Amino acid sequence: MPYEWIDPVPEADAPLAELHLWPYRSLPKAGFVWFVGGTVTLLSLPLLAVIGTAVLWGLLPFILLVTWAMWAALQRSYRDGEILEELLIWNDHLTLTRHNPRKPTQNWEANPYWVRLTRHATGGPVPEYLTMKGQSDREVEIGAFLTVSERKRLYSEIREALDRCR
């Protein structure tokens, strides 16, 4: 699961519930190494036929360029996926912090008593879109990068956590 409930630590100022959410990674780091290595190997096979000729030096820059472009695109994808959302719930306040890869961190706070968790079946940027709204008019999204079934399950889990902390 690309989200995890953290067990509460018995301290004076510790939150009663803590949730961390992150995007799913379809290609882990070990798979990245195997993919790049396999691609370089397959791209290098045609070079075996032209070793010792001038054609080798004509093909080599293109193979190196393709390898570099693929590596750079995958690295960019990894950096873009370094999103982390943290939901912390206390009896008297709730905070949602979103750590973005190339943008400033976004924070939202509210009183859990007034927080309204809404699941939009349609009409949002994704199906089963989850939003939270406190006593102010500001409505924030949570877990937009999760799958539909994960958002459905997360909705009920957050609802239970809010009910326990109220």
mmCIF file of N, CA and C in Angstrom, residues 5-128:
data_model
loop_
_atom_site.group_PDB
_atom_site.id
_atom_site.type_symbol
_atom_site.label_atom_id
_atom_site.label_comp_id
_atom_site.label_asym_id
_atom_site.label_seq_id
_atom_site.Cartn_x
_atom_site.Cartn_y
_atom_site.Cartn_z
ATOM 1 N N TRP A 5 -0.393 3.902 8.234
ATOM 2 C CA TRP A 5 -0.751 4.504 9.518
ATOM 3 C C TRP A 5 0.386 4.215 10.486
ATOM 4 N N ILE A 6 0.906 5.247 11.123
ATOM 5 C CA ILE A 6 2.000 5.118 12.072
ATOM 6 C C ILE A 6 1.403 4.910 13.457
ATOM 7 N N ASP A 7 1.928 3.930 14.195
ATOM 8 C CA ASP A 7 1.443 3.693 15.556
ATOM 9 C C ASP A 7 1.757 4.894 16.433
ATOM 10 N N PRO A 8 0.792 5.344 17.228
ATOM 11 C CA PRO A 8 1.029 6.519 18.080
ATOM 12 C C PRO A 8 2.075 6.229 19.151
ATOM 13 N N VAL A 9 2.897 7.236 19.383
ATOM 14 C CA VAL A 9 3.930 7.147 20.418
ATOM 15 C C VAL A 9 3.352 7.736 21.696
ATOM 16 N N PRO A 10 3.460 7.028 22.813
ATOM 17 C CA PRO A 10 2.872 7.559 24.063
ATOM 18 C C PRO A 10 3.704 8.702 24.653
ATOM 19 N N GLU A 11 3.562 9.881 24.085
ATOM 20 C CA GLU A 11 4.233 11.079 24.589
ATOM 21 C C GLU A 11 3.171 12.141 24.829
ATOM 22 N N ALA A 12 3.549 13.181 25.529
ATOM 23 C CA ALA A 12 2.586 14.224 25.884
ATOM 24 C C ALA A 12 2.029 14.946 24.661
ATOM 25 N N ASP A 13 2.899 15.278 23.684
ATOM 26 C CA ASP A 13 2.470 16.076 22.540
ATOM 27 C C ASP A 13 2.355 15.246 21.260
ATOM 28 N N ALA A 14 2.363 13.930 21.359
ATOM 29 C CA ALA A 14 2.305 13.071 20.174
ATOM 30 C C ALA A 14 0.892 13.038 19.601
ATOM 31 N N PRO A 15 0.773 12.948 18.271
ATOM 32 C CA PRO A 15 -0.567 12.869 17.683
ATOM 33 C C PRO A 15 -1.243 11.539 18.018
ATOM 34 N N LEU A 16 -2.558 11.552 18.028
ATOM 35 C CA LEU A 16 -3.333 10.342 18.290
ATOM 36 C C LEU A 16 -3.384 9.437 17.066
ATOM 37 N N ALA A 17 -3.269 10.037 15.883
ATOM 38 C CA ALA A 17 -3.255 9.279 14.633
ATOM 39 C C ALA A 17 -2.306 9.970 13.658
ATOM 40 N N GLU A 18 -1.544 9.172 12.918
ATOM 41 C CA GLU A 18 -0.592 9.716 11.949
ATOM 42 C C GLU A 18 -0.634 8.854 10.694
ATOM 43 N N LEU A 19 -0.772 9.521 9.553
ATOM 44 C CA LEU A 19 -0.882 8.844 8.272
ATOM 45 C C LEU A 19 0.137 9.425 7.307
ATOM 46 N N HIS A 20 0.866 8.556 6.597
ATOM 47 C CA HIS A 20 1.800 8.972 5.556
ATOM 48 C C HIS A 20 1.332 8.372 4.240
ATOM 49 N N LEU A 21 1.266 9.195 3.184
ATOM 50 C CA LEU A 21 0.845 8.748 1.858
ATOM 51 C C LEU A 21 1.914 9.109 0.848
ATOM 52 N N TRP A 22 2.137 8.239 -0.138
ATOM 53 C CA TRP A 22 3.117 8.490 -1.184
ATOM 54 C C TRP A 22 2.652 7.787 -2.451
ATOM 55 N N PRO A 23 3.114 8.238 -3.631
ATOM 56 C CA PRO A 23 2.712 7.590 -4.885
ATOM 57 C C PRO A 23 3.326 6.194 -5.018
ATOM 58 N N TYR A 24 2.636 5.339 -5.726
ATOM 59 C CA TYR A 24 3.109 3.981 -5.983
ATOM 60 C C TYR A 24 4.275 4.015 -6.965
ATOM 61 N N ARG A 25 5.269 3.192 -6.727
ATOM 62 C CA ARG A 25 6.435 3.069 -7.610
ATOM 63 C C ARG A 25 6.351 1.751 -8.380
ATOM 64 N N SER A 26 6.120 1.820 -9.689
ATOM 65 C CA SER A 26 6.039 0.604 -10.483
ATOM 66 C C SER A 26 7.420 0.081 -10.847
ATOM 67 N N LEU A 27 8.435 0.926 -10.784
ATOM 68 C CA LEU A 27 9.806 0.503 -11.096
ATOM 69 C C LEU A 27 10.699 0.854 -9.908
ATOM 70 N N PRO A 28 10.994 -0.119 -9.035
ATOM 71 C CA PRO A 28 11.863 0.176 -7.894
ATOM 72 C C PRO A 28 13.301 0.429 -8.362
ATOM 73 N N LYS A 29 14.135 0.909 -7.448
ATOM 74 C CA LYS A 29 15.525 1.251 -7.801
ATOM 75 C C LYS A 29 16.284 0.050 -8.363
ATOM 76 N N ALA A 30 16.091 -1.137 -7.796
ATOM 77 C CA ALA A 30 16.782 -2.327 -8.318
ATOM 78 C C ALA A 30 16.319 -2.621 -9.747
ATOM 79 N N GLY A 31 15.040 -2.454 -10.002
ATOM 80 C CA GLY A 31 14.518 -2.653 -11.354
ATOM 81 C C GLY A 31 15.046 -1.616 -12.320
ATOM 82 N N PHE A 32 15.262 -0.398 -11.831
ATOM 83 C CA PHE A 32 15.831 0.670 -12.650
ATOM 84 C C PHE A 32 17.215 0.268 -13.149
ATOM 85 N N VAL A 33 18.045 -0.287 -12.275
ATOM 86 C CA VAL A 33 19.400 -0.702 -12.647
ATOM 87 C C VAL A 33 19.339 -1.793 -13.707
ATOM 88 N N TRP A 34 18.466 -2.786 -13.516
ATOM 89 C CA TRP A 34 18.331 -3.878 -14.482
ATOM 90 C C TRP A 34 17.802 -3.368 -15.823
ATOM 91 N N PHE A 35 16.853 -2.453 -15.782
ATOM 92 C CA PHE A 35 16.277 -1.923 -17.018
ATOM 93 C C PHE A 35 17.315 -1.144 -17.818
ATOM 94 N N VAL A 36 18.058 -0.267 -17.163
ATOM 95 C CA VAL A 36 19.075 0.519 -17.869
ATOM 96 C C VAL A 36 20.176 -0.403 -18.401
ATOM 97 N N GLY A 37 20.600 -1.352 -17.582
ATOM 98 C CA GLY A 37 21.635 -2.293 -18.042
ATOM 99 C C GLY A 37 21.172 -3.117 -19.224
ATOM 100 N N GLY A 38 19.951 -3.609 -19.176
ATOM 101 C CA GLY A 38 19.422 -4.399 -20.293
ATOM 102 C C GLY A 38 19.271 -3.572 -21.550
ATOM 103 N N THR A 39 18.820 -2.330 -21.400
ATOM 104 C CA THR A 39 18.659 -1.452 -22.556
ATOM 105 C C THR A 39 19.997 -1.139 -23.196
ATOM 106 N N VAL A 40 21.008 -0.846 -22.392
ATOM 107 C CA VAL A 40 22.343 -0.571 -22.931
ATOM 108 C C VAL A 40 22.874 -1.805 -23.658
ATOM 109 N N THR A 41 22.655 -2.986 -23.089
ATOM 110 C CA THR A 41 23.109 -4.217 -23.728
ATOM 111 C C THR A 41 22.431 -4.415 -25.081
ATOM 112 N N LEU A 42 21.108 -4.244 -25.126
ATOM 113 C CA LEU A 42 20.387 -4.432 -26.382
ATOM 114 C C LEU A 42 20.751 -3.365 -27.421
ATOM 115 N N LEU A 43 20.977 -2.132 -26.978
ATOM 116 C CA LEU A 43 21.381 -1.082 -27.919
ATOM 117 C C LEU A 43 22.800 -1.305 -28.442
ATOM 118 N N SER A 44 23.615 -1.992 -27.668
ATOM 119 C CA SER A 44 25.010 -2.222 -28.070
ATOM 120 C C SER A 44 25.165 -3.416 -29.013
ATOM 121 N N LEU A 45 24.182 -4.291 -29.092
ATOM 122 C CA LEU A 45 24.287 -5.464 -29.965
ATOM 123 C C LEU A 45 24.563 -5.111 -31.430
ATOM 124 N N PRO A 46 23.897 -4.116 -32.014
ATOM 125 C CA PRO A 46 24.216 -3.775 -33.414
ATOM 126 C C PRO A 46 25.649 -3.277 -33.598
ATOM 127 N N LEU A 47 26.253 -2.788 -32.529
ATOM 128 C CA LEU A 47 27.627 -2.291 -32.645
ATOM 129 C C LEU A 47 28.632 -3.424 -32.855
ATOM 130 N N LEU A 48 28.275 -4.640 -32.437
ATOM 131 C CA LEU A 48 29.195 -5.770 -32.617
ATOM 132 C C LEU A 48 29.478 -6.027 -34.092
ATOM 133 N N ALA A 49 28.512 -5.752 -34.950
ATOM 134 C CA ALA A 49 28.689 -5.997 -36.388
ATOM 135 C C ALA A 49 29.593 -4.961 -37.045
ATOM 136 N N VAL A 50 29.751 -3.810 -36.397
ATOM 137 C CA VAL A 50 30.529 -2.737 -37.039
ATOM 138 C C VAL A 50 31.803 -2.393 -36.276
ATOM 139 N N ILE A 51 32.229 -3.277 -35.372
ATOM 140 C CA ILE A 51 33.469 -3.013 -34.637
ATOM 141 C C ILE A 51 34.628 -2.982 -35.627
ATOM 142 N N GLY A 52 35.448 -1.971 -35.500
ATOM 143 C CA GLY A 52 36.617 -1.823 -36.365
ATOM 144 C C GLY A 52 36.337 -1.046 -37.632
ATOM 145 N N THR A 53 35.135 -0.528 -37.795
ATOM 146 C CA THR A 53 34.823 0.274 -38.980
ATOM 147 C C THR A 53 34.462 1.693 -38.555
ATOM 148 N N ALA A 54 34.383 2.562 -39.530
ATOM 149 C CA ALA A 54 34.036 3.962 -39.249
ATOM 150 C C ALA A 54 32.557 4.112 -38.874
ATOM 151 N N VAL A 55 31.734 3.144 -39.239
ATOM 152 C CA VAL A 55 30.311 3.200 -38.924
ATOM 153 C C VAL A 55 30.095 3.173 -37.411
ATOM 154 N N LEU A 56 30.978 2.481 -36.688
ATOM 155 C CA LEU A 56 30.895 2.409 -35.221
ATOM 156 C C LEU A 56 30.862 3.809 -34.624
ATOM 157 N N TRP A 57 31.741 4.684 -35.113
ATOM 158 C CA TRP A 57 31.821 6.032 -34.560
ATOM 159 C C TRP A 57 30.634 6.888 -34.987
ATOM 160 N N GLY A 58 29.946 6.502 -36.039
ATOM 161 C CA GLY A 58 28.732 7.206 -36.443
ATOM 162 C C GLY A 58 27.523 6.787 -35.608
ATOM 163 N N LEU A 59 27.458 5.518 -35.212
ATOM 164 C CA LEU A 59 26.344 5.019 -34.424
ATOM 165 C C LEU A 59 26.496 5.271 -32.925
ATOM 166 N N LEU A 60 27.719 5.265 -32.435
ATOM 167 C CA LEU A 60 27.981 5.373 -31.004
ATOM 168 C C LEU A 60 27.380 6.624 -30.358
ATOM 169 N N PRO A 61 27.502 7.812 -30.960
ATOM 170 C CA PRO A 61 26.904 8.987 -30.309
ATOM 171 C C PRO A 61 25.383 8.876 -30.148
ATOM 172 N N PHE A 62 24.708 8.277 -31.113
ATOM 173 C CA PHE A 62 23.252 8.139 -31.022
ATOM 174 C C PHE A 62 22.855 7.155 -29.925
ATOM 175 N N ILE A 63 23.596 6.090 -29.787
ATOM 176 C CA ILE A 63 23.309 5.113 -28.739
ATOM 177 C C ILE A 63 23.556 5.731 -27.368
ATOM 178 N N LEU A 64 24.635 6.491 -27.253
ATOM 179 C CA LEU A 64 24.917 7.170 -25.984
ATOM 180 C C LEU A 64 23.850 8.217 -25.680
ATOM 181 N N LEU A 65 23.390 8.932 -26.695
ATOM 182 C CA LEU A 65 22.352 9.949 -26.499
ATOM 183 C C LEU A 65 21.035 9.306 -26.056
ATOM 184 N N VAL A 66 20.653 8.203 -26.672
ATOM 185 C CA VAL A 66 19.419 7.515 -26.294
ATOM 186 C C VAL A 66 19.528 6.997 -24.863
ATOM 187 N N THR A 67 20.672 6.432 -24.501
ATOM 188 C CA THR A 67 20.880 5.917 -23.142
ATOM 189 C C THR A 67 20.784 7.050 -22.126
ATOM 190 N N TRP A 68 21.446 8.160 -22.401
ATOM 191 C CA TRP A 68 21.404 9.296 -21.479
ATOM 192 C C TRP A 68 19.981 9.842 -21.356
ATOM 193 N N ALA A 69 19.250 9.980 -22.476
ATOM 194 C CA ALA A 69 17.895 10.527 -22.442
ATOM 195 C C ALA A 69 16.964 9.625 -21.631
ATOM 196 N N MET A 70 17.098 8.302 -21.795
ATOM 197 C CA MET A 70 16.267 7.367 -21.039
ATOM 198 C C MET A 70 16.592 7.464 -19.549
ATOM 199 N N TRP A 71 17.870 7.515 -19.207
ATOM 200 C CA TRP A 71 18.278 7.615 -17.807
ATOM 201 C C TRP A 71 17.768 8.920 -17.199
ATOM 202 N N ALA A 72 17.909 10.031 -17.921
ATOM 203 C CA ALA A 72 17.462 11.334 -17.410
ATOM 204 C C ALA A 72 15.943 11.365 -17.237
ATOM 205 N N ALA A 73 15.203 10.782 -18.167
ATOM 206 C CA ALA A 73 13.741 10.766 -18.055
ATOM 207 C C ALA A 73 13.293 9.929 -16.862
ATOM 208 N N LEU A 74 13.924 8.800 -16.625
ATOM 209 C CA LEU A 74 13.563 7.975 -15.472
ATOM 210 C C LEU A 74 13.924 8.662 -14.159
ATOM 211 N N GLN A 75 15.061 9.332 -14.117
ATOM 212 C CA GLN A 75 15.441 10.077 -12.908
ATOM 213 C C GLN A 75 14.452 11.206 -12.634
ATOM 214 N N ARG A 76 14.015 11.879 -13.691
ATOM 215 C CA ARG A 76 13.024 12.956 -13.545
ATOM 216 C C ARG A 76 11.707 12.388 -13.004
ATOM 217 N N SER A 77 11.333 11.224 -13.511
ATOM 218 C CA SER A 77 10.115 10.575 -13.041
ATOM 219 C C SER A 77 10.222 10.230 -11.559
ATOM 220 N N TYR A 78 11.388 9.753 -11.120
ATOM 221 C CA TYR A 78 11.586 9.447 -9.701
ATOM 222 C C TYR A 78 11.475 10.704 -8.848
ATOM 223 N N ARG A 79 12.088 11.810 -9.300
ATOM 224 C CA ARG A 79 12.013 13.057 -8.538
ATOM 225 C C ARG A 79 10.580 13.580 -8.476
ATOM 226 N N ASP A 80 9.841 13.467 -9.579
ATOM 227 C CA ASP A 80 8.457 13.931 -9.593
ATOM 228 C C ASP A 80 7.582 13.116 -8.652
ATOM 229 N N GLY A 81 7.934 11.872 -8.405
ATOM 230 C CA GLY A 81 7.151 11.007 -7.546
ATOM 231 C C GLY A 81 7.523 11.073 -6.081
ATOM 232 N N GLU A 82 8.382 11.990 -5.701
ATOM 233 C CA GLU A 82 8.804 12.102 -4.303
ATOM 234 C C GLU A 82 7.833 12.967 -3.504
ATOM 235 N N ILE A 83 6.563 12.708 -3.686
ATOM 236 C CA ILE A 83 5.517 13.416 -2.947
ATOM 237 C C ILE A 83 5.261 12.651 -1.651
ATOM 238 N N LEU A 84 5.116 13.372 -0.576
ATOM 239 C CA LEU A 84 4.751 12.759 0.700
ATOM 240 C C LEU A 84 3.690 13.628 1.350
ATOM 241 N N GLU A 85 2.582 13.006 1.697
ATOM 242 C CA GLU A 85 1.525 13.699 2.432
ATOM 243 C C GLU A 85 1.484 13.119 3.836
ATOM 244 N N GLU A 86 1.470 14.010 4.835
ATOM 245 C CA GLU A 86 1.424 13.597 6.242
ATOM 246 C C GLU A 86 0.177 14.186 6.888
ATOM 247 N N LEU A 87 -0.644 13.314 7.432
ATOM 248 C CA LEU A 87 -1.833 13.735 8.157
ATOM 249 C C LEU A 87 -1.622 13.400 9.622
ATOM 250 N N LEU A 88 -1.648 14.420 10.477
ATOM 251 C CA LEU A 88 -1.478 14.249 11.919
ATOM 252 C C LEU A 88 -2.748 14.725 12.612
ATOM 253 N N ILE A 89 -3.287 13.883 13.482
ATOM 254 C CA ILE A 89 -4.548 14.218 14.153
ATOM 255 C C ILE A 89 -4.352 14.190 15.661
ATOM 256 N N TRP A 90 -4.644 15.309 16.305
ATOM 257 C CA TRP A 90 -4.689 15.421 17.762
ATOM 258 C C TRP A 90 -6.147 15.636 18.159
ATOM 259 N N ASN A 91 -6.424 15.713 19.447
ATOM 260 C CA ASN A 91 -7.790 15.996 19.904
ATOM 261 C C ASN A 91 -8.253 17.389 19.506
ATOM 262 N N ASP A 92 -7.322 18.364 19.561
ATOM 263 C CA ASP A 92 -7.712 19.754 19.357
ATOM 264 C C ASP A 92 -7.321 20.337 18.003
ATOM 265 N N HIS A 93 -6.476 19.663 17.239
ATOM 266 C CA HIS A 93 -6.138 20.160 15.902
ATOM 267 C C HIS A 93 -5.660 19.027 14.995
ATOM 268 N N LEU A 94 -5.675 19.324 13.708
ATOM 269 C CA LEU A 94 -5.303 18.379 12.676
ATOM 270 C C LEU A 94 -4.414 19.122 11.688
ATOM 271 N N THR A 95 -3.351 18.488 11.213
ATOM 272 C CA THR A 95 -2.505 19.118 10.204
ATOM 273 C C THR A 95 -2.327 18.169 9.030
ATOM 274 N N LEU A 96 -2.341 18.737 7.842
ATOM 275 C CA LEU A 96 -2.047 18.007 6.618
ATOM 276 C C LEU A 96 -0.897 18.731 5.947
ATOM 277 N N THR A 97 0.209 18.030 5.750
ATOM 278 C CA THR A 97 1.390 18.617 5.130
ATOM 279 C C THR A 97 1.709 17.831 3.876
ATOM 280 N N ARG A 98 1.892 18.553 2.776
ATOM 281 C CA ARG A 98 2.250 17.918 1.505
ATOM 282 C C ARG A 98 3.635 18.405 1.117
ATOM 283 N N HIS A 99 4.576 17.461 1.057
ATOM 284 C CA HIS A 99 5.950 17.754 0.636
ATOM 285 C C HIS A 99 6.044 17.492 -0.861
ATOM 286 N N ASN A 100 6.217 18.555 -1.635
ATOM 287 C CA ASN A 100 6.290 18.461 -3.094
ATOM 288 C C ASN A 100 7.742 18.408 -3.535
ATOM 289 N N PRO A 101 8.054 17.752 -4.654
ATOM 290 C CA PRO A 101 9.445 17.608 -5.069
ATOM 291 C C PRO A 101 10.118 18.909 -5.503
ATOM 292 N N ARG A 102 9.437 19.753 -6.268
ATOM 293 C CA ARG A 102 10.071 20.976 -6.762
ATOM 294 C C ARG A 102 9.264 22.224 -6.428
ATOM 295 N N LYS A 103 8.385 22.118 -5.479
ATOM 296 C CA LYS A 103 7.565 23.249 -5.062
ATOM 297 C C LYS A 103 7.647 23.363 -3.552
ATOM 298 N N PRO A 104 7.238 24.488 -3.012
ATOM 299 C CA PRO A 104 7.267 24.617 -1.553
ATOM 300 C C PRO A 104 6.284 23.656 -0.873
ATOM 301 N N THR A 105 6.573 23.358 0.364
ATOM 302 C CA THR A 105 5.709 22.502 1.166
ATOM 303 C C THR A 105 4.386 23.213 1.420
ATOM 304 N N GLN A 106 3.287 22.455 1.345
ATOM 305 C CA GLN A 106 1.963 23.020 1.580
ATOM 306 C C GLN A 106 1.443 22.495 2.908
ATOM 307 N N ASN A 107 0.881 23.395 3.722
ATOM 308 C CA ASN A 107 0.356 23.034 5.037
ATOM 309 C C ASN A 107 -1.104 23.445 5.146
ATOM 310 N N TRP A 108 -1.858 22.658 5.902
ATOM 311 C CA TRP A 108 -3.252 22.956 6.178
ATOM 312 C C TRP A 108 -3.559 22.493 7.590
ATOM 313 N N GLU A 109 -4.258 23.328 8.351
ATOM 314 C CA GLU A 109 -4.613 22.996 9.731
ATOM 315 C C GLU A 109 -6.092 23.262 9.961
ATOM 316 N N ALA A 110 -6.652 22.465 10.859
ATOM 317 C CA ALA A 110 -8.062 22.640 11.212
ATOM 318 C C ALA A 110 -8.317 21.955 12.548
ATOM 319 N N ASN A 111 -9.480 22.217 13.098
ATOM 320 C CA ASN A 111 -9.925 21.532 14.292
ATOM 321 C C ASN A 111 -10.646 20.258 13.847
ATOM 322 N N PRO A 112 -10.255 19.071 14.360
ATOM 323 C CA PRO A 112 -10.882 17.824 13.900
ATOM 324 C C PRO A 112 -12.397 17.796 14.081
ATOM 325 N N TYR A 113 -12.889 18.533 15.055
ATOM 326 C CA TYR A 113 -14.332 18.565 15.295
ATOM 327 C C TYR A 113 -15.081 19.126 14.085
ATOM 328 N N TRP A 114 -14.456 20.117 13.409
ATOM 329 C CA TRP A 114 -15.112 20.778 12.290
ATOM 330 C C TRP A 114 -14.715 20.206 10.930
ATOM 331 N N VAL A 115 -13.779 19.281 10.886
ATOM 332 C CA VAL A 115 -13.309 18.751 9.597
ATOM 333 C C VAL A 115 -14.387 17.883 8.966
ATOM 334 N N ARG A 116 -14.646 18.167 7.696
ATOM 335 C CA ARG A 116 -15.601 17.377 6.924
ATOM 336 C C ARG A 116 -14.838 16.678 5.805
ATOM 337 N N LEU A 117 -14.770 15.366 5.868
ATOM 338 C CA LEU A 117 -14.121 14.558 4.842
ATOM 339 C C LEU A 117 -15.163 14.207 3.790
ATOM 340 N N THR A 118 -14.853 14.502 2.526
ATOM 341 C CA THR A 118 -15.816 14.281 1.448
ATOM 342 C C THR A 118 -15.203 13.399 0.374
ATOM 343 N N ARG A 119 -15.993 12.433 -0.070
ATOM 344 C CA ARG A 119 -15.582 11.582 -1.194
ATOM 345 C C ARG A 119 -16.464 11.950 -2.384
ATOM 346 N N HIS A 120 -15.830 12.492 -3.428
ATOM 347 C CA HIS A 120 -16.545 12.896 -4.638
ATOM 348 C C HIS A 120 -16.465 11.740 -5.626
ATOM 349 N N ALA A 121 -17.560 11.022 -5.824
ATOM 350 C CA ALA A 121 -17.561 9.878 -6.739
ATOM 351 C C ALA A 121 -17.239 10.317 -8.164
ATOM 352 N N THR A 122 -17.769 11.462 -8.569
ATOM 353 C CA THR A 122 -17.475 12.029 -9.890
ATOM 354 C C THR A 122 -17.287 13.527 -9.719
ATOM 355 N N GLY A 123 -16.791 14.164 -10.759
ATOM 356 C CA GLY A 123 -16.664 15.618 -10.727
ATOM 357 C C GLY A 123 -15.308 16.128 -10.282
ATOM 358 N N GLY A 124 -14.450 15.272 -9.760
ATOM 359 C CA GLY A 124 -13.115 15.693 -9.372
ATOM 360 C C GLY A 124 -12.116 15.379 -10.470
ATOM 361 N N PRO A 125 -10.861 15.702 -10.254
ATOM 362 C CA PRO A 125 -9.851 15.382 -11.263
ATOM 363 C C PRO A 125 -9.635 13.874 -11.428
ATOM 364 N N VAL A 126 -9.986 13.103 -10.398
ATOM 365 C CA VAL A 126 -9.899 11.645 -10.448
ATOM 366 C C VAL A 126 -11.178 11.078 -9.826
ATOM 367 N N PRO A 127 -11.555 9.837 -10.179
ATOM 368 C CA PRO A 127 -12.740 9.242 -9.542
ATOM 369 C C PRO A 127 -12.497 9.015 -8.050
ATOM 370 N N GLU A 128 -13.569 9.099 -7.269
ATOM 371 C CA GLU A 128 -13.503 8.904 -5.815
ATOM 372 C C GLU A 128 -12.510 9.872 -5.172
#
